[in-house]
Coordinates of C-alpha atoms and ligand atoms in Angstrom, one line a residue:
X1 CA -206.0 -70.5 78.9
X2 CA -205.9 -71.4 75.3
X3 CA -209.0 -70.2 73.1
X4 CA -209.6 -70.5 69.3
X5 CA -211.2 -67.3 68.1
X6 CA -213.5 -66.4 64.9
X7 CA -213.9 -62.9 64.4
X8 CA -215.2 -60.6 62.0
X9 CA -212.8 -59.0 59.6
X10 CA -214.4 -56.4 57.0
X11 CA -212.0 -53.8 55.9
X12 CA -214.6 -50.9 55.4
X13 CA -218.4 -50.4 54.8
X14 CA -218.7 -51.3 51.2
X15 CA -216.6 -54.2 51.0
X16 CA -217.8 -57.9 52.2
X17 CA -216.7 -59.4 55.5
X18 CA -216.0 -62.5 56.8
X19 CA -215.2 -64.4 59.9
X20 CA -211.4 -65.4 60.4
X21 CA -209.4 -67.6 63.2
X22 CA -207.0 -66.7 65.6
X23 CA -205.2 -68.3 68.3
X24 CA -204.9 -66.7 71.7
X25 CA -202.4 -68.6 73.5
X26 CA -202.0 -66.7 76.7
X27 CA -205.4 -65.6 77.8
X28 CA -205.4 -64.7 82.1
X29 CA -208.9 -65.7 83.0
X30 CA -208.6 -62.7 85.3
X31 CA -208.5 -60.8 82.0
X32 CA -211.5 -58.6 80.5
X33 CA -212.6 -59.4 77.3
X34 CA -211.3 -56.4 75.2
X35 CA -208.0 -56.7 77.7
X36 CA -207.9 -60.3 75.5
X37 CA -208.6 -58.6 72.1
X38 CA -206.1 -56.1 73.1
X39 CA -203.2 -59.2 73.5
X40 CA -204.7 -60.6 70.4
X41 CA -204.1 -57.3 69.0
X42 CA -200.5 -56.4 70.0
X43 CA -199.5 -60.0 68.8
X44 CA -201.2 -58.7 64.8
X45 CA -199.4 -55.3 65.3
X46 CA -195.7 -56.9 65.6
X47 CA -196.5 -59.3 63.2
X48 CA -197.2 -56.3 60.7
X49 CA -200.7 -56.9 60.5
X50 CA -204.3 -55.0 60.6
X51 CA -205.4 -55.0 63.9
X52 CA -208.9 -55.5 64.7
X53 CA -211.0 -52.8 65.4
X54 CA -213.6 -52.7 67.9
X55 CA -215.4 -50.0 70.2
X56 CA -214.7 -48.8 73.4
X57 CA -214.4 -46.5 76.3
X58 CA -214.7 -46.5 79.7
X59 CA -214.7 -50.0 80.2
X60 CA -216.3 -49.6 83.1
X61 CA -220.1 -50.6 82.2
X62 CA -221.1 -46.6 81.8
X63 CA -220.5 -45.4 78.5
X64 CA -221.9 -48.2 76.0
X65 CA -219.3 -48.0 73.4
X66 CA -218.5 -51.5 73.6
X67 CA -220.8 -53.9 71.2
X68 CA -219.5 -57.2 70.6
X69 CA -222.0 -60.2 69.8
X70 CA -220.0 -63.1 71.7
X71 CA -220.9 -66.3 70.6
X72 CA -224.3 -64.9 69.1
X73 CA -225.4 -63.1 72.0
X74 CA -225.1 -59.2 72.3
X75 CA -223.0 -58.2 75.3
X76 CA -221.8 -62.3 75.6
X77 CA -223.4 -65.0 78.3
X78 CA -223.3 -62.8 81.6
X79 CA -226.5 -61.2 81.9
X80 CA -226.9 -57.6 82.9
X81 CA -223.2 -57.3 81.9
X82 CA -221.4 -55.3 79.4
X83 CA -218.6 -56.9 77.3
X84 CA -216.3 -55.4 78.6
X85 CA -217.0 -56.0 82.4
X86 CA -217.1 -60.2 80.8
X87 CA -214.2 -61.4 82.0
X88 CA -212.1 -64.4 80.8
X89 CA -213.1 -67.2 83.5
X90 CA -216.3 -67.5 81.9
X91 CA -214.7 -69.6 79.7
X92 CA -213.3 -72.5 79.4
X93 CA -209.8 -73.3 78.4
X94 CA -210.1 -75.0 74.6
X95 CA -212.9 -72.8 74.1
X96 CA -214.3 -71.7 70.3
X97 CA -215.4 -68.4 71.1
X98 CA -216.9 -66.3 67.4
X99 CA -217.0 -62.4 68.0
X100 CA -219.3 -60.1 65.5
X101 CA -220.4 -56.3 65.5
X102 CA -223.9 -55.8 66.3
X103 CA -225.9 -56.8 63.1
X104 CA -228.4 -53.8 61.8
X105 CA -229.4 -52.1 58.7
X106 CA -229.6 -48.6 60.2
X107 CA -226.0 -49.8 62.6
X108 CA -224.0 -50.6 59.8
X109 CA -220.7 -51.6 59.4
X110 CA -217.6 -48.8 59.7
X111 CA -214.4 -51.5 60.4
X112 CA -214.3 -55.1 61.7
X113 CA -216.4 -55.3 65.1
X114 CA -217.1 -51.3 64.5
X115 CA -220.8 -49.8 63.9
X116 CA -222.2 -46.3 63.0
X117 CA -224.6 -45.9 66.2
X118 CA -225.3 -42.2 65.0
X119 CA -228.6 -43.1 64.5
X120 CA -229.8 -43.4 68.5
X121 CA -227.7 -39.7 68.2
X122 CA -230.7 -38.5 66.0
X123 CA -232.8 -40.9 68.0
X124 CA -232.0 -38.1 70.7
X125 CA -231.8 -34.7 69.1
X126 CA -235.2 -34.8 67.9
X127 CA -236.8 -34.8 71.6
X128 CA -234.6 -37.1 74.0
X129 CA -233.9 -33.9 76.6
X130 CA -235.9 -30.7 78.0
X131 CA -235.5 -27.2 76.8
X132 CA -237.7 -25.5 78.7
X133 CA -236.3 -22.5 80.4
X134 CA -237.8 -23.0 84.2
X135 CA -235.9 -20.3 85.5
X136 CA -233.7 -20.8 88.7
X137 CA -233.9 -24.0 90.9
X138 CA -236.9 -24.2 93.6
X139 CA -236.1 -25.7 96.6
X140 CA -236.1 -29.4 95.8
X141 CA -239.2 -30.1 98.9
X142 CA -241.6 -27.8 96.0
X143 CA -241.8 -30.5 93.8
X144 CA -242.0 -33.9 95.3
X145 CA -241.7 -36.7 93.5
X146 CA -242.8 -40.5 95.1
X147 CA -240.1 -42.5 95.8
X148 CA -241.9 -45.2 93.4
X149 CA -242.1 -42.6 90.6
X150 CA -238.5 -41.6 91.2
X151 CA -237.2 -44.8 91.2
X152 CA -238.9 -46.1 88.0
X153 CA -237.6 -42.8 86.0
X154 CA -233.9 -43.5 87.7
X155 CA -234.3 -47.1 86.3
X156 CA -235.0 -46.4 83.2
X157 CA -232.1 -43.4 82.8
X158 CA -229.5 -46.2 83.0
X159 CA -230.2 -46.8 79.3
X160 CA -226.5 -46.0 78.2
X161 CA -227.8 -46.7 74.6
X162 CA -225.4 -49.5 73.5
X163 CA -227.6 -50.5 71.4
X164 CA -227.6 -54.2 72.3
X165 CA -231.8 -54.9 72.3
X166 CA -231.1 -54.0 68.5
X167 CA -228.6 -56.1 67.8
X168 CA -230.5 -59.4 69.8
X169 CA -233.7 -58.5 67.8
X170 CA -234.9 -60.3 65.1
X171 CA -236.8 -57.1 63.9
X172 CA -233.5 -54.9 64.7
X173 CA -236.3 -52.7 67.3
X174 CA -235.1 -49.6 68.7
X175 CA -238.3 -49.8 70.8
X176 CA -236.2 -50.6 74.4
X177 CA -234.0 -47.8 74.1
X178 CA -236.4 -45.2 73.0
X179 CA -238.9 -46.4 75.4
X180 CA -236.3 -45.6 78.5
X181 CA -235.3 -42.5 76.9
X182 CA -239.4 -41.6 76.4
X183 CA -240.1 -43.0 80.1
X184 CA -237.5 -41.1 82.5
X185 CA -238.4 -38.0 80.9
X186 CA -242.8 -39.1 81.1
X187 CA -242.3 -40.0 84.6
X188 CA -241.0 -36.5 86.0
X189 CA -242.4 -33.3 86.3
X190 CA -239.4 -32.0 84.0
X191 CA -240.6 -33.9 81.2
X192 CA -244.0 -33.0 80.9
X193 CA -244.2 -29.7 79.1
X194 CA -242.8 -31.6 75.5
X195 CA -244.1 -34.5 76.5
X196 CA -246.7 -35.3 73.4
X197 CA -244.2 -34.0 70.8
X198 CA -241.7 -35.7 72.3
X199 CA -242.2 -39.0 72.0
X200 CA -243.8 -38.6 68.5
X201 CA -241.2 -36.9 67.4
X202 CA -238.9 -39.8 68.6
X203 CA -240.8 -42.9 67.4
X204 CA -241.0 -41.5 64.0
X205 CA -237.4 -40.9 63.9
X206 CA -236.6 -44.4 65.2
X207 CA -238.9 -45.7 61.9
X208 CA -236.9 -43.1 60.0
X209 CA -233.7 -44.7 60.6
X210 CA -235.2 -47.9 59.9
X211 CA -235.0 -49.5 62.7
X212 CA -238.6 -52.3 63.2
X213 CA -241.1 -52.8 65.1
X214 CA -241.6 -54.4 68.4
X215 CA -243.1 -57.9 67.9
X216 CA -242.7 -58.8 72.3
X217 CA -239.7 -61.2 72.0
X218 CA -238.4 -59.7 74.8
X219 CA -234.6 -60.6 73.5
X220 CA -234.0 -57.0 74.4
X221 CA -234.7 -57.0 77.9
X222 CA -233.0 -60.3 78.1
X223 CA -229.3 -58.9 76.9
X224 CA -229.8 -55.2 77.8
X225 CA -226.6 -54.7 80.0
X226 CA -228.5 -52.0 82.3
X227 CA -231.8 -54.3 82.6
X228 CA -234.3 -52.2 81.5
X229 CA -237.7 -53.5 81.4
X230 CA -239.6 -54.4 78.1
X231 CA -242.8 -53.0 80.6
X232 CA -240.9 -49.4 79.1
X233 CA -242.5 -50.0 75.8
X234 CA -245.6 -50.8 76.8
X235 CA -245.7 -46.9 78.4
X236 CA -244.2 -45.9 75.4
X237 CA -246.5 -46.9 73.2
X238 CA -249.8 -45.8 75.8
X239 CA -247.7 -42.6 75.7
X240 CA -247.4 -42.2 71.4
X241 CA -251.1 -43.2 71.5
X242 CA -252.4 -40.8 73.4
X243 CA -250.1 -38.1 71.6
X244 CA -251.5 -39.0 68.8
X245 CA -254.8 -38.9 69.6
X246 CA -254.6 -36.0 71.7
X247 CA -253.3 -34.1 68.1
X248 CA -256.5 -35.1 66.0
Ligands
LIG301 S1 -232.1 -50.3 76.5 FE1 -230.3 -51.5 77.3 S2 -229.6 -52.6 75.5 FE2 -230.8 -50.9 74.7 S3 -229.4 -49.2 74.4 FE3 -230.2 -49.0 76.5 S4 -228.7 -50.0 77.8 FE4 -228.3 -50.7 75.7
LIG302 S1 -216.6 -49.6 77.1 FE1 -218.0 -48.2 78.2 S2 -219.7 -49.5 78.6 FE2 -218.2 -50.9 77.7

């Protein structure tokens, strides 16, 4: 396959950026995305050139380092996919294909397709975990748990906090991935002692970072790679509420 690509090229935070082309000549369609940015890349490097920068990890769909906007759409066309589990076939040969970073006031820019995500970091170490000391571990048949409850908590702990339902929102809402953080921890027995401070504490640091408000677009549902439901925020926001009120 033979694609024409546009990608984002900004040498540092402060400076402006712009798209540029590049030819990929020899794209596999058996390839994974960043496997093609990776040819595209070792073709720049023997040229003598700045190779493009861009986030990743596991590449296996667990880690959520990867955040490219293919073609305008966080993560690229496959839904409940990370970019880099996209693989090459989904295009077609000829193909334009324009690759950005997630776009973001409180994700900005480091290098090329790179962001600073610290801010879901603070997002988390103002409430996102338990530290309680419970003491040793009962036997598990103690506390049971429904299978519905269980399942719904589990669901929503697959956030792996890409940040992709900011990126595809036009508010740049943090609300999906705080609400998954705020529901697996609401919906079990673990979570319940902090639970109030918690989530207020978590909101406010989401608004802090200056990330927006939810206005029900649902784009973030519609790109999150994990599928987490938008129905998250509505619990969130039953659950700041009554925090809030439960304070006065
Ligand atoms: S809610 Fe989905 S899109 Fe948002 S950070 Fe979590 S996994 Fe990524
Ligand atoms: S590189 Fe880990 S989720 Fe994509």
């Amino acid at each position: 396959m033979r694609l024409k690509l546009r990608i984002w090229r900004q040498a540092g935070p402060d400076v402006a950026g712009k798209l540029v082309d590049y030819a990929a000549d020899d794209v596999s369609p058996d390839m994974s995305f960043l496997e093609m940015l990776d040819v595209v890349n070792e073709g720049l490097v023997k040229k003598g050139e700045d190779a493009i920068a861009f986030d990743s990890d596991c590449r296996e769909g667990i880690c959520g380092m990867c955040s490219l906007v293919v073609d305008g759409i966080p993560h690229g066309p496959d839904r409940g996919t990370t970019v880099c589990q996209l693989h090459m076939r989904r295009f077609k040969d000829g193909e334009t294909v324009t690759i950005e970073p997630w776009r973001a006031k409180a994700f900005p820019v480091v290098k090329d397709l790179v962001v600073d995500r610290s801010a879901f970091d603070r997002i988390i170490a103002v409430g996102g975990y338990c530290s309680i000391n419970v003491g040793g571990a009962q036997d598990a048949n103690n506390i049971l748990i429904p299978k519905a409850v269980a399942d719904l908590a589990m669901d929503s702990a697959a956030c792996i906090g890409c940040g992709a339902c900011v990126a595809a929102c036009k508010n740049a809402s943090a609300h999906l991935f705080v609400s998954a953080k705020i529901s697996h921890l609401a919906l079990l027995p673990q979570g319940q002692m902090e639970r109030e401070k918690r989530v207020v504490a978590m909101v406010d640091q989401a608004d802090a970072e200056g990330f927006g408000s939810c206005s029900n677009e649902g784009e973030c549902e519609a790109v999150c790679p994990k599928e987490i439901p938008i129905s998250n925020i509505a619990r969130m926001t039953r659950e700041y509420a009554k925090a809030v009120l439960a304070s006065d």
